[in-house]
Coordinates of C-alpha atoms in Angstrom, one line a residue:
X1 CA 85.8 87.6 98.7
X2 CA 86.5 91.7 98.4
X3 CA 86.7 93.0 95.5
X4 CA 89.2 95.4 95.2
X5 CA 89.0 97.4 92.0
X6 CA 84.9 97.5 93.1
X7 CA 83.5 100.8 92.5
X8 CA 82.0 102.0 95.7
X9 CA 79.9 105.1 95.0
X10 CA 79.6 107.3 92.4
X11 CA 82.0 107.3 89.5
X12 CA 85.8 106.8 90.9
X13 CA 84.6 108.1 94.3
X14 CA 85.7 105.6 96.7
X15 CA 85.0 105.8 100.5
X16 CA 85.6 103.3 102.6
X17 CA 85.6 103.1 105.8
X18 CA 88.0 101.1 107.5
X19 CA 86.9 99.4 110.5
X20 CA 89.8 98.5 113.7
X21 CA 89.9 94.9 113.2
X22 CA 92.7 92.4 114.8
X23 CA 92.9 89.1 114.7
X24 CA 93.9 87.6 118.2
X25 CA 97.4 84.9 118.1
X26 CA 98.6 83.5 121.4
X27 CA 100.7 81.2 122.3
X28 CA 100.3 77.6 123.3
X29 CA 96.5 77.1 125.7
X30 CA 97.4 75.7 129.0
X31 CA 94.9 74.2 131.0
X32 CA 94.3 76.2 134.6
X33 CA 92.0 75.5 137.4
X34 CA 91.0 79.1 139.1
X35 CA 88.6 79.8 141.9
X36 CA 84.8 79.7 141.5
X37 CA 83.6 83.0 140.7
X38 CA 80.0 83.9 139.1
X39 CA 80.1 85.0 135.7
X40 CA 80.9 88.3 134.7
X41 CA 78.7 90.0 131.6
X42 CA 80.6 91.3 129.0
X43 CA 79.7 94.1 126.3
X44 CA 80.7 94.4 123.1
X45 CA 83.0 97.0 123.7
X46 CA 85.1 95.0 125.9
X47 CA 85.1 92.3 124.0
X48 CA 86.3 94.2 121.1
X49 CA 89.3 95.3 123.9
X50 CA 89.9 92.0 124.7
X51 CA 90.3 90.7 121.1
X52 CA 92.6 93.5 119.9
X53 CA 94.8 92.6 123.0
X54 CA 95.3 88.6 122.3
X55 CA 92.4 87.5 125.0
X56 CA 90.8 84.6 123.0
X57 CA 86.9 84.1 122.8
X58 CA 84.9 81.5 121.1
X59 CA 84.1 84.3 118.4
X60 CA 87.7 84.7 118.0
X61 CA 88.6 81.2 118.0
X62 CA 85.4 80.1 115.3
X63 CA 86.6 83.0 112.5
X64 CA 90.4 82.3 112.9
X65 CA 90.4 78.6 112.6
X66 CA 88.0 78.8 109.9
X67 CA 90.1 81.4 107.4
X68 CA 93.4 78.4 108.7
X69 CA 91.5 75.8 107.7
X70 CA 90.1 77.1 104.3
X71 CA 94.0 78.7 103.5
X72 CA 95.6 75.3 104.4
X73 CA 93.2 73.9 101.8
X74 CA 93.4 75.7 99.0
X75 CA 97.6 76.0 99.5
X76 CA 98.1 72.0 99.9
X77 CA 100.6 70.8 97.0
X78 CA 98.4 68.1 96.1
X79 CA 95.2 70.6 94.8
X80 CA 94.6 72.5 92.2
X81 CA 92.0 75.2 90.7
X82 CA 90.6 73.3 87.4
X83 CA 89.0 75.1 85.1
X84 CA 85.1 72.9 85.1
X85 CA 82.7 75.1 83.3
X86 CA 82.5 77.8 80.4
X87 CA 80.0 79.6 79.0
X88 CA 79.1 82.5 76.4
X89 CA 76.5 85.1 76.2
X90 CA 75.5 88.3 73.8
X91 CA 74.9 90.3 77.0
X92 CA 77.2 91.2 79.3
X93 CA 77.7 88.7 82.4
X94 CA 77.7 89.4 85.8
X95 CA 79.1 87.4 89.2
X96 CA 78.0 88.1 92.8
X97 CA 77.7 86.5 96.2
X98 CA 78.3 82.7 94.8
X99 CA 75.6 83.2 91.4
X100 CA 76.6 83.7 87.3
X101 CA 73.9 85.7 85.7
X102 CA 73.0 86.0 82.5
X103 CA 70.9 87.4 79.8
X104 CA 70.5 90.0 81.5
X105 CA 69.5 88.9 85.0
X106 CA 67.2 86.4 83.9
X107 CA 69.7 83.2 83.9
X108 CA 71.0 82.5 87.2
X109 CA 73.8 79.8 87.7
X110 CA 75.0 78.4 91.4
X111 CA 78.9 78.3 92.0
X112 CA 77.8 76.6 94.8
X113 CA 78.7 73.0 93.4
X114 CA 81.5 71.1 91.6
X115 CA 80.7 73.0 87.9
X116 CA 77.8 76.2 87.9
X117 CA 74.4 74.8 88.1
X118 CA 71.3 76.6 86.4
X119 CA 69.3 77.5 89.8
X120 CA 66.4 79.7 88.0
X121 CA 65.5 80.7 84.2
X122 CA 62.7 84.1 84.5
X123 CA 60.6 84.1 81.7
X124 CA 62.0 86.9 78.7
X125 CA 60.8 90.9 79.2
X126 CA 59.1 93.3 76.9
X127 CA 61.2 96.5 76.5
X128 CA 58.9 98.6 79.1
X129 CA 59.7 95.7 81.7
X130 CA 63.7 95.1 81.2
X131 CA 65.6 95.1 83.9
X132 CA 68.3 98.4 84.2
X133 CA 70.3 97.2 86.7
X134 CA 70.2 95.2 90.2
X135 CA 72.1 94.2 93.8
X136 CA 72.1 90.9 95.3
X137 CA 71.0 91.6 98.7
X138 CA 71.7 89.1 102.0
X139 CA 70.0 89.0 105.2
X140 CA 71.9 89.1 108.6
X141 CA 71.4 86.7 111.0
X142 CA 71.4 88.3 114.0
X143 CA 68.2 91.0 113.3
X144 CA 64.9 89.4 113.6
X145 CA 62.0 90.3 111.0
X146 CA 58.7 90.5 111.5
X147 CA 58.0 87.9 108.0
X148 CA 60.2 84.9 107.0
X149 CA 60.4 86.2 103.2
X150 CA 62.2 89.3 104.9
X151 CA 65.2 86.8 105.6
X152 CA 65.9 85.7 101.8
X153 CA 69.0 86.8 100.2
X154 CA 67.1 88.3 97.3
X155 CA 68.0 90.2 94.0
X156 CA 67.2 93.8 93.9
X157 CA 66.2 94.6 90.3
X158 CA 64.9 98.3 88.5
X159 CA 63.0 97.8 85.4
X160 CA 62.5 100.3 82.8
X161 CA 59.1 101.5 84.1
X162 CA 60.2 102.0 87.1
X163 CA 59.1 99.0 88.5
X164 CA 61.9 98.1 92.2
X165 CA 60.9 94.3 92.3
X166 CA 62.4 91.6 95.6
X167 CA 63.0 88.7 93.7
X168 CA 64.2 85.2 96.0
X169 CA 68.1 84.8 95.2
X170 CA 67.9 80.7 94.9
X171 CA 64.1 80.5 93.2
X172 CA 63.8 84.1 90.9
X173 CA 60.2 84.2 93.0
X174 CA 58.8 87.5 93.4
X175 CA 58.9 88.4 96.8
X176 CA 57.7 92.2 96.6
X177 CA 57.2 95.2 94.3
X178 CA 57.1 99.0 94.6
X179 CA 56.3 101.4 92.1
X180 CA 58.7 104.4 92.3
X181 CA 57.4 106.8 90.4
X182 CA 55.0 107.9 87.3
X183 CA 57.1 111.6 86.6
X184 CA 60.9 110.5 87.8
X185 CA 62.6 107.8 85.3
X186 CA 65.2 105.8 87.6
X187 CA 68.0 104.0 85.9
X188 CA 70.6 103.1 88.5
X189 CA 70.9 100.9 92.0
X190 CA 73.7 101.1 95.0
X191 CA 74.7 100.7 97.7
X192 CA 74.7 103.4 100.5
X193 CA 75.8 101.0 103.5
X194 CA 76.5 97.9 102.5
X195 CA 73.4 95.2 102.9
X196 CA 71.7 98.4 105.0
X197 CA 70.4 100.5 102.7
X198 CA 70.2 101.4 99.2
X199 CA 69.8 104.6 97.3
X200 CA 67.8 104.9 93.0
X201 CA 69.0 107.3 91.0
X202 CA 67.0 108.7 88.3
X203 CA 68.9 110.0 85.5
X204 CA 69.5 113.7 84.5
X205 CA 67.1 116.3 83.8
X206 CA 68.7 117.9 80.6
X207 CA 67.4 121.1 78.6
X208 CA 65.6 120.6 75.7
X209 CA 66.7 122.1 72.5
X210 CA 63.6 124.1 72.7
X211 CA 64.7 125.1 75.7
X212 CA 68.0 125.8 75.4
X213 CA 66.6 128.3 72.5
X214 CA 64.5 130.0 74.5
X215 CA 67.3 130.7 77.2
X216 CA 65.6 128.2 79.8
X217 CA 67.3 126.4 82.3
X218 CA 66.2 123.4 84.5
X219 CA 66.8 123.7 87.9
X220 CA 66.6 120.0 88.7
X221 CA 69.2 118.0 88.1
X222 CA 68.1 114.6 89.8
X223 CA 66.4 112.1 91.8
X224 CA 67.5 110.1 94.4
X225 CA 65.4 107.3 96.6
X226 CA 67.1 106.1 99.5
X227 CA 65.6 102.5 101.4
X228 CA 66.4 100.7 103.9
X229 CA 66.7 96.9 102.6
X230 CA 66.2 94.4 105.9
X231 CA 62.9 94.9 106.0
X232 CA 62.4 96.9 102.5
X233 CA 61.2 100.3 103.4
X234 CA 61.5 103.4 102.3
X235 CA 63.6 106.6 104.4
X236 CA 62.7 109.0 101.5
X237 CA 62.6 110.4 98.2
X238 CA 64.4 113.9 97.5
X239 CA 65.7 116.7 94.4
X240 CA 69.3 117.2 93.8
X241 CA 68.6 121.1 92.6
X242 CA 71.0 123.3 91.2
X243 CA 69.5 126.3 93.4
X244 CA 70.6 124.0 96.3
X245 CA 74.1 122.6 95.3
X246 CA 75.0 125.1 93.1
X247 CA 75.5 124.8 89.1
X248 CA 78.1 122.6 87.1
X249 CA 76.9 119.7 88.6
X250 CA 78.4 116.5 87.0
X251 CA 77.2 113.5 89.2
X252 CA 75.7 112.7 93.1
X253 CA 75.5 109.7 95.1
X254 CA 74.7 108.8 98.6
X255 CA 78.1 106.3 100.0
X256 CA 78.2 105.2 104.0
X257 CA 76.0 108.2 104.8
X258 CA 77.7 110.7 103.0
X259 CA 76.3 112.6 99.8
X260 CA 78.8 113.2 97.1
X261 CA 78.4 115.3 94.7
X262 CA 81.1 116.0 92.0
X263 CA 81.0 119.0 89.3
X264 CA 82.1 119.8 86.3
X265 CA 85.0 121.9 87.3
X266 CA 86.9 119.2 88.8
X267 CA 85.6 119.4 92.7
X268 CA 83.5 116.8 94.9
X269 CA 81.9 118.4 97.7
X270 CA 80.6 116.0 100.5
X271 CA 77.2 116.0 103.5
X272 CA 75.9 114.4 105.8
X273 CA 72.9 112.4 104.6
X274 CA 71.4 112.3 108.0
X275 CA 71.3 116.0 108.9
X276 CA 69.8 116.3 105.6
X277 CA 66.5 113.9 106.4
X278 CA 66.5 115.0 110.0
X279 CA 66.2 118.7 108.8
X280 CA 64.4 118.5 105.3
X281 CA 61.7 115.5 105.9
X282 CA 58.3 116.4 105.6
X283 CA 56.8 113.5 106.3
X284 CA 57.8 110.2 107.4
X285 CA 56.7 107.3 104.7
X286 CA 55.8 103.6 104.9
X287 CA 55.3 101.4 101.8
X288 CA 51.6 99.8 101.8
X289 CA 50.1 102.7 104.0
X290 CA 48.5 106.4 102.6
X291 CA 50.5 109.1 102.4
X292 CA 49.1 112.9 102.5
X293 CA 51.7 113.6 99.9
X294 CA 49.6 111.5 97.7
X295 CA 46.2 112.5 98.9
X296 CA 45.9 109.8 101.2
X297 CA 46.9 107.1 98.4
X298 CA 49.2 104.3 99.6
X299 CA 52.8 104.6 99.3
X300 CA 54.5 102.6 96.4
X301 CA 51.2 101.6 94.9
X302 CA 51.0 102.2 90.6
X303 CA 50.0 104.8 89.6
X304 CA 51.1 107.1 92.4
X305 CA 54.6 105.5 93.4
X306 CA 56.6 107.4 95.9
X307 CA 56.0 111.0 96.7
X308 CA 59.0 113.4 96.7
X309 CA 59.1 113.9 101.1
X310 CA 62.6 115.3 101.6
X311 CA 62.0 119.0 100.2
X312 CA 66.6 120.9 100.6
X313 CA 65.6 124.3 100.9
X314 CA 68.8 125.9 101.5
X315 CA 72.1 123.9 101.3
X316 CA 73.7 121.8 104.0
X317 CA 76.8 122.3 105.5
X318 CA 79.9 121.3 103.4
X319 CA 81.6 118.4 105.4
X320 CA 84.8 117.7 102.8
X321 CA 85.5 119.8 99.5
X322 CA 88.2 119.0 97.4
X323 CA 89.3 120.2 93.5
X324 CA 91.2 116.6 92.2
X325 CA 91.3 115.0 88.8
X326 CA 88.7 113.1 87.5
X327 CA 86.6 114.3 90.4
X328 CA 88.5 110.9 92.4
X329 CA 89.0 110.7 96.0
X330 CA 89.6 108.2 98.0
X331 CA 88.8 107.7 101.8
X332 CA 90.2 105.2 104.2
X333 CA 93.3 104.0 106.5
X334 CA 93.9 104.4 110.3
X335 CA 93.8 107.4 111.0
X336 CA 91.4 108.6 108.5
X337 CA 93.9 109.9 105.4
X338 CA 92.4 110.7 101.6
X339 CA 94.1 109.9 98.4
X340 CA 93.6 112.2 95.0
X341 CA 95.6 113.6 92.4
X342 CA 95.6 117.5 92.2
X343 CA 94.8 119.2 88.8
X344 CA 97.6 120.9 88.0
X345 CA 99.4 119.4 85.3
X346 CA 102.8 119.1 86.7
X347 CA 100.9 116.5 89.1
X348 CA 99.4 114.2 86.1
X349 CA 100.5 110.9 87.0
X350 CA 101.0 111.1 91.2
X351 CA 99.1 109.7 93.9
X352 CA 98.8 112.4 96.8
X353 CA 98.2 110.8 100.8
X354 CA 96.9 113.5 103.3
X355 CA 95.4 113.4 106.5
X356 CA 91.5 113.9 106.9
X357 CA 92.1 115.6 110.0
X358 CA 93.9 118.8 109.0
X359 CA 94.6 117.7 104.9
X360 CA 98.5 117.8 106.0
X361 CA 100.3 116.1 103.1
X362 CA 101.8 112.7 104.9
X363 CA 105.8 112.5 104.4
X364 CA 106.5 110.6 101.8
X365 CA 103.1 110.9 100.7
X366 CA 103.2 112.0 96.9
X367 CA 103.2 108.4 95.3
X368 CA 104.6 108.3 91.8
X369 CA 105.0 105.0 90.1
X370 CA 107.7 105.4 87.3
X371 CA 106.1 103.6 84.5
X372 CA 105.9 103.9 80.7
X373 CA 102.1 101.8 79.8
X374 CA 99.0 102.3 77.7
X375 CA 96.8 101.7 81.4
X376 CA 97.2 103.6 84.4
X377 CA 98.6 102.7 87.9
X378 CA 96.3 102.5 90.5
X379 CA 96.1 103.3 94.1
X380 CA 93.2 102.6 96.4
X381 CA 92.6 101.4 100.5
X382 CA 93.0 97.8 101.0
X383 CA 89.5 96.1 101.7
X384 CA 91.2 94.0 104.6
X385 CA 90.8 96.7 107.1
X386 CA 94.2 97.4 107.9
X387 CA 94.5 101.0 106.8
X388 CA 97.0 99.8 104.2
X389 CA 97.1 101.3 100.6
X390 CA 97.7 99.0 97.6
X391 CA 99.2 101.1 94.9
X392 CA 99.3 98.8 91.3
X393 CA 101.3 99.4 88.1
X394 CA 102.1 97.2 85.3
X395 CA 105.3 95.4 86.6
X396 CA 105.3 96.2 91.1
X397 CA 102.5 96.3 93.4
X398 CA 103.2 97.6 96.6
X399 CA 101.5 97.8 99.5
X400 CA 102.1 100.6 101.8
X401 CA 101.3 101.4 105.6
X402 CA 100.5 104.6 107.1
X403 CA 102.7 105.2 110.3
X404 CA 100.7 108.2 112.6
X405 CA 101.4 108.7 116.2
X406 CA 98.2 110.3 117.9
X407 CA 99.6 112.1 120.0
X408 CA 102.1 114.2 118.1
X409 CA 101.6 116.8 116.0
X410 CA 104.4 115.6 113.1
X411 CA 102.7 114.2 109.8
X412 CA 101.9 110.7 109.2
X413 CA 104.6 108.7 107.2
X414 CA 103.6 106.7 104.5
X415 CA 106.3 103.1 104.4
X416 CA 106.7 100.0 102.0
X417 CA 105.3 97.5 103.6
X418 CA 106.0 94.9 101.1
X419 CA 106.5 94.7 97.2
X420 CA 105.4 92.3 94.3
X421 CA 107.7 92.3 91.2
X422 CA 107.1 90.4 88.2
X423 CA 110.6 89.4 88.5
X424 CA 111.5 90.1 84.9
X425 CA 110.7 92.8 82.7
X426 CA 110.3 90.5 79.4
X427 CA 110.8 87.3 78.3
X428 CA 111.3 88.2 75.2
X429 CA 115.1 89.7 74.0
X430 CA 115.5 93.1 74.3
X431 CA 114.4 95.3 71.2
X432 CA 118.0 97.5 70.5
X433 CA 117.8 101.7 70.7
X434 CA 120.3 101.5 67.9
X435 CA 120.4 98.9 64.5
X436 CA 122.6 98.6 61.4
X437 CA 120.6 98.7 58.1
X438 CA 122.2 96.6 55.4
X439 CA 124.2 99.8 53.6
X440 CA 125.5 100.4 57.4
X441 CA 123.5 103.5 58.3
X442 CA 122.9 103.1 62.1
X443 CA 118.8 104.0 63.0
X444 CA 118.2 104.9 66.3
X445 CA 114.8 103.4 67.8
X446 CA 112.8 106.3 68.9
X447 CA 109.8 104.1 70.2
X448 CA 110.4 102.9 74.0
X449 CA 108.8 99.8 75.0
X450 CA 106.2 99.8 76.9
X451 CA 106.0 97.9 80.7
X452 CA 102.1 96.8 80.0
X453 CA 103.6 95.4 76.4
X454 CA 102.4 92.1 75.2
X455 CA 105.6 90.9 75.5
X456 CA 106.3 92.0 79.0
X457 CA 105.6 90.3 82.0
X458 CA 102.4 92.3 83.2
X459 CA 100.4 92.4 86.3
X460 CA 96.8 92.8 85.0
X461 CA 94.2 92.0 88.2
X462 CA 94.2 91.6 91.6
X463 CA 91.5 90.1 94.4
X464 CA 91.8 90.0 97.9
X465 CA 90.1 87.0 99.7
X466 CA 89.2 88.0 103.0
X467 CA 88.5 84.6 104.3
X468 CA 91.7 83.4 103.3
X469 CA 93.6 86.7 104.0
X470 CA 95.3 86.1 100.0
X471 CA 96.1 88.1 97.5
X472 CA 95.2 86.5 94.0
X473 CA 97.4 88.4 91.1
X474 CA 96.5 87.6 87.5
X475 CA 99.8 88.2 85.5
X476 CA 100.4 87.4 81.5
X477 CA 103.4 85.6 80.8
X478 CA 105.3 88.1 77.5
X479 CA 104.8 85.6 75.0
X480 CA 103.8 87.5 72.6
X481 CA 102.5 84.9 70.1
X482 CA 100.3 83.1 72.8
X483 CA 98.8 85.3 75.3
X484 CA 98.7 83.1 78.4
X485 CA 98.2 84.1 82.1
X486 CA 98.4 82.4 85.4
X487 CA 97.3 83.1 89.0
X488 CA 99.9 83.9 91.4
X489 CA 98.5 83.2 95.2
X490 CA 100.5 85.8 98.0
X491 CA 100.1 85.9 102.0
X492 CA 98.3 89.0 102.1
X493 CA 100.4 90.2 105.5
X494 CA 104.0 89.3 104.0
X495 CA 103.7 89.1 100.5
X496 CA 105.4 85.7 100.4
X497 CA 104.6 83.9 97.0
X498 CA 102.6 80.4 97.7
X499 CA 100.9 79.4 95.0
X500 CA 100.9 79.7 91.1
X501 CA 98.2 78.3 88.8
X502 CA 97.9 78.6 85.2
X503 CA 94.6 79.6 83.4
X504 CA 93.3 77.7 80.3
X505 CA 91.9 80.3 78.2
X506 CA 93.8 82.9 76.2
X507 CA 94.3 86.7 77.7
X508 CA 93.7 89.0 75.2
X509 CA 94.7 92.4 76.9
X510 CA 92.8 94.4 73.9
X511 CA 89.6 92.9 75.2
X512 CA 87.9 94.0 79.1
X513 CA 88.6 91.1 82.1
X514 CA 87.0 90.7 85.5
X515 CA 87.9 88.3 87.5
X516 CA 86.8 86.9 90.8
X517 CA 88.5 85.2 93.5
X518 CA 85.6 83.8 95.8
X519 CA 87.2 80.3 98.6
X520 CA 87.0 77.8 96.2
X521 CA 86.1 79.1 93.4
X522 CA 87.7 81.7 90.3
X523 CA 85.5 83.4 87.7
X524 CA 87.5 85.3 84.9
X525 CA 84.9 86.8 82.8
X526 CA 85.7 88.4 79.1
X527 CA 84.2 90.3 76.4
X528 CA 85.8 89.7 72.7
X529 CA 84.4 92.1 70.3
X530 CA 80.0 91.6 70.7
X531 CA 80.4 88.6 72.7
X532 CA 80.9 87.7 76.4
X533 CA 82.7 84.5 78.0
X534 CA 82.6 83.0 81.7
X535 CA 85.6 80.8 82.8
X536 CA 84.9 79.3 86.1
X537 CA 87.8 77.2 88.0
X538 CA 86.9 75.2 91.1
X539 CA 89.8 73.7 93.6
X540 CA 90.3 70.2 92.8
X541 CA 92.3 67.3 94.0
X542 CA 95.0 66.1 91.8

């Protein structure tokens, strides 16, 4: 499963990189005999060669009749997703990797089975020891660690002391600790590269009134500490200044190397992570030994935590600056294009596609989806790798390809490469512009209706799952009175409709959704008003 509405770094900021993938389809095997001839070595490079250009290996052959075998499953006539299991919470719920959790990371359910299954229940926290916020993390299998414990998918979590604790994902075991820091107070976790490392963030160093009185003005704006997760170790713990970066500044976070940092007047400036360490470490750190930051006390022991070791004396080189609204740009495709909407007004509402390379606007690149709704379209990279952007709205998702040649200096062209309608606007009758009041007067409706309307047929999520290459679309049916939805399955290379299943619950579309599309398994989880709900459907046989 990918999600696709996933935030990725800071804020809207999404950047993702979109690795050359293709999937090898020949034609019938034939069995050949050829001369004996020793066996040749092959890198990874060639491999890779050999893949993209229909030469089958046994890598090749394992992934693609796996996602066949899985999609012929879950698309067979005679199975269903059932909803098995249904739970409510006063805390806000959260699904990842396979696990439910609740109460605020301290219930932990397995999807793993035919309904959820309580795997672990941590005993409750004092206020000083709650947990702010965590990432599931899980081991590759192809780097060997030095300690078994290294090789548990584990749970990341922050605590309110500032407390960064390894718990096991399947037992809630504490598998390490490190104390971050007695002066900083952390608050969030993400991800820098995905399962490689991880960055904190403190939160904001704000003037006091006192201070604001007295005309003074903090200079720090930040904290950030960056580790690597497989074994956890630290890289470094640095200041996001304002005598660096400049002042106005509204957010930062490190995302697949890069450091973003958005301000206040509507601009996102990005560098490179690395030159920053390379140039601006002072010492190299290593939890569990002494530090001469710390006066030879050991790294990520309490009370000392982690010493501040990357010291940005003068600013790095700007690798990307861009003024957009909502300080939102996206990064992706083949070749590298960026998507953002400009802040002049007379552009409130379009979707602009240019090329990294030289910011060229592509042809056909200003995306405007005519629509008249309370939420927004949105636009962002597909998470399948293919460079394609998915641009949503309330009754037509389509999905779009960026045409380039390499070696010509004409812009890239941005083409349909399919479209999902919901096929009818309403199926409710049409409210007249004009009616007749009982004297005869004629009242002309000034009000138009709009496309996300109860009683329109709305597109309201979508989920890509990559091992299945579908598209899962939740859509709300327009009757009014009864609020139900259903799960529409589509080939995610032709947009062909395959499946529809219909969800049990009611979908209330004043309330917030997630919902999660994971091989066998759906999770639609719902707030409604202080409390929150988990759905889970499971593919069944009918």
């Amino acid at each position: 499963m990918q999600r696709i509405f996933k935030k990725c770094c800071l804020g809207h900021h999404g950047l993702l990189p979109q690795a050359s993938r293709r999937a090898s389809c020949g034609g019938k095997d034939r069995l050949m005999m050829a001369p004996h001839r020793r066996r040749k070595t092959i890198n990874a490079a060639e491999l890779l060669s050999q893949r993209s250009r229909g030469i089958r290996d046994g890598g090749t052959l394992y992934r693609l009749n796996n996602t066949m075998i899985l999609r012929g499953i879950i698309l067979q006539d005679n199975r269903s997703f059932t909803k098995v299991w249904s739970k409510t919470s006063k805390s806000p719920i959260m699904y990842d990797g396979g696990k439910i959790y609740f109460e605020n990371y301290l219930n932990c359910y397995s999807c793993v089975h035919t309904e959820p299954q309580l795997l672990y229940k941590l005993h409750p926290r004092s206020k000083q020891e709650k947990f702010q916020d965590a990432l599931l993390c899980q081991s590759r299998l192809e780097k060997a660690l030095s300690s078994p414990s290294d090789h548990k998918s584990s749970l990341l979590v922050l605590t309110a002391n500032n407390w960064l604790y390894r718990l096991s994902a399947e037992t809630g075991e504490q598998l390490q600790k490190v104390y971050l820091s007695p002066n900083f107070k952390f608050r969030y976790l993400g991800w820098d590269l995905s399962q490689e490392r991880f960055y904190v963030k403190s939160i904001q160093s704000k003037e006091t009134p006192l201070e604001r009185q007295a005309g003074i003005t903090q200079n720090t704006v930040m904290h950030l500490a960056i580790f690597h997760i497989f074994p956890l170790q630290i890289v470094g713990v640095l200041e996001i200044s304002k005598k660096v970066f400049g002042n106005g500044i509204s957010d930062v976070a490190p995302s697949h190397g890069v450091l973003i940092v958005s301000f206040t007047n509507k601009s996102v400036k990005l560098y490179s992570f690395d030159y920053i360490v390379q140039r601006h470490m002072t010492e190299k750190l290593t939890l569990g030994k002494q530090s001469v930051l710390l006066g030879n006390k050991t790294v990520g022991d309490a009370p000392f935590g982690i010493p501040l070791n990357i010291h940005i004396t003068d600013c790095p080189p700007v690798l990307f600056e861009l003024s957009c609204c909502n300080n939102s740009v996206m990064i992706g495709g083949w070749p590298w294009h960026y998507i953002y909407t400009p802040t002049q007004k007379k552009h409130e509402g379009t979707h602009h596609i240019c090329s990294l390379k030289d910011n060229t606007l592509a042809t056909n690149g200003i995306q405007n989806m005519t629509c008249y709704s309370l939420e927004k379209d949105g636009i962002f990279f597909h998470p399948d790798d293919s460079g394609r952007i998915i641009h949503v709205g309330p009754t037509t998702i389509n999905i779009l390809k960026i045409i380039s040649d390499l070696n010509s200096d004409l812009p890239s062209t941005i083409v349909e490469d399919f479209s999902l309608k919901t096929n009818s606007n309403s199926l409710l009758p049409p409210t007249p512009q004009i009616t007749v009041t009982s004297s005869g007067r004629k009242v002309k409706r000034r009000i138009q209706q709009l496309d996300d309307d109860p009683g329109q047929k709305t597109f309201r999520m979508i989920e890509f799952e990559d091992e299945a290459d579908l598209l899962a679309v939740v859509m709300t049916n327009g009757t009014e009175v009864e609020g139900r939805a259903y799960i529409q399955l589509y080939d995610n290379q032709s947009g062909k409709l395959l499946r529809t299943f219909d969800m049990v619950e009611m979908w209330d579309e004043t309330y917030q959704h997630e919902f999660f599309f994971d091989k066998d398994t759906i999770v639609h989880i719902e707030q409604k008003n202080i409390k929150f709900c988990c759905h889970v459907y499971k593919l069944t046989t009918n």
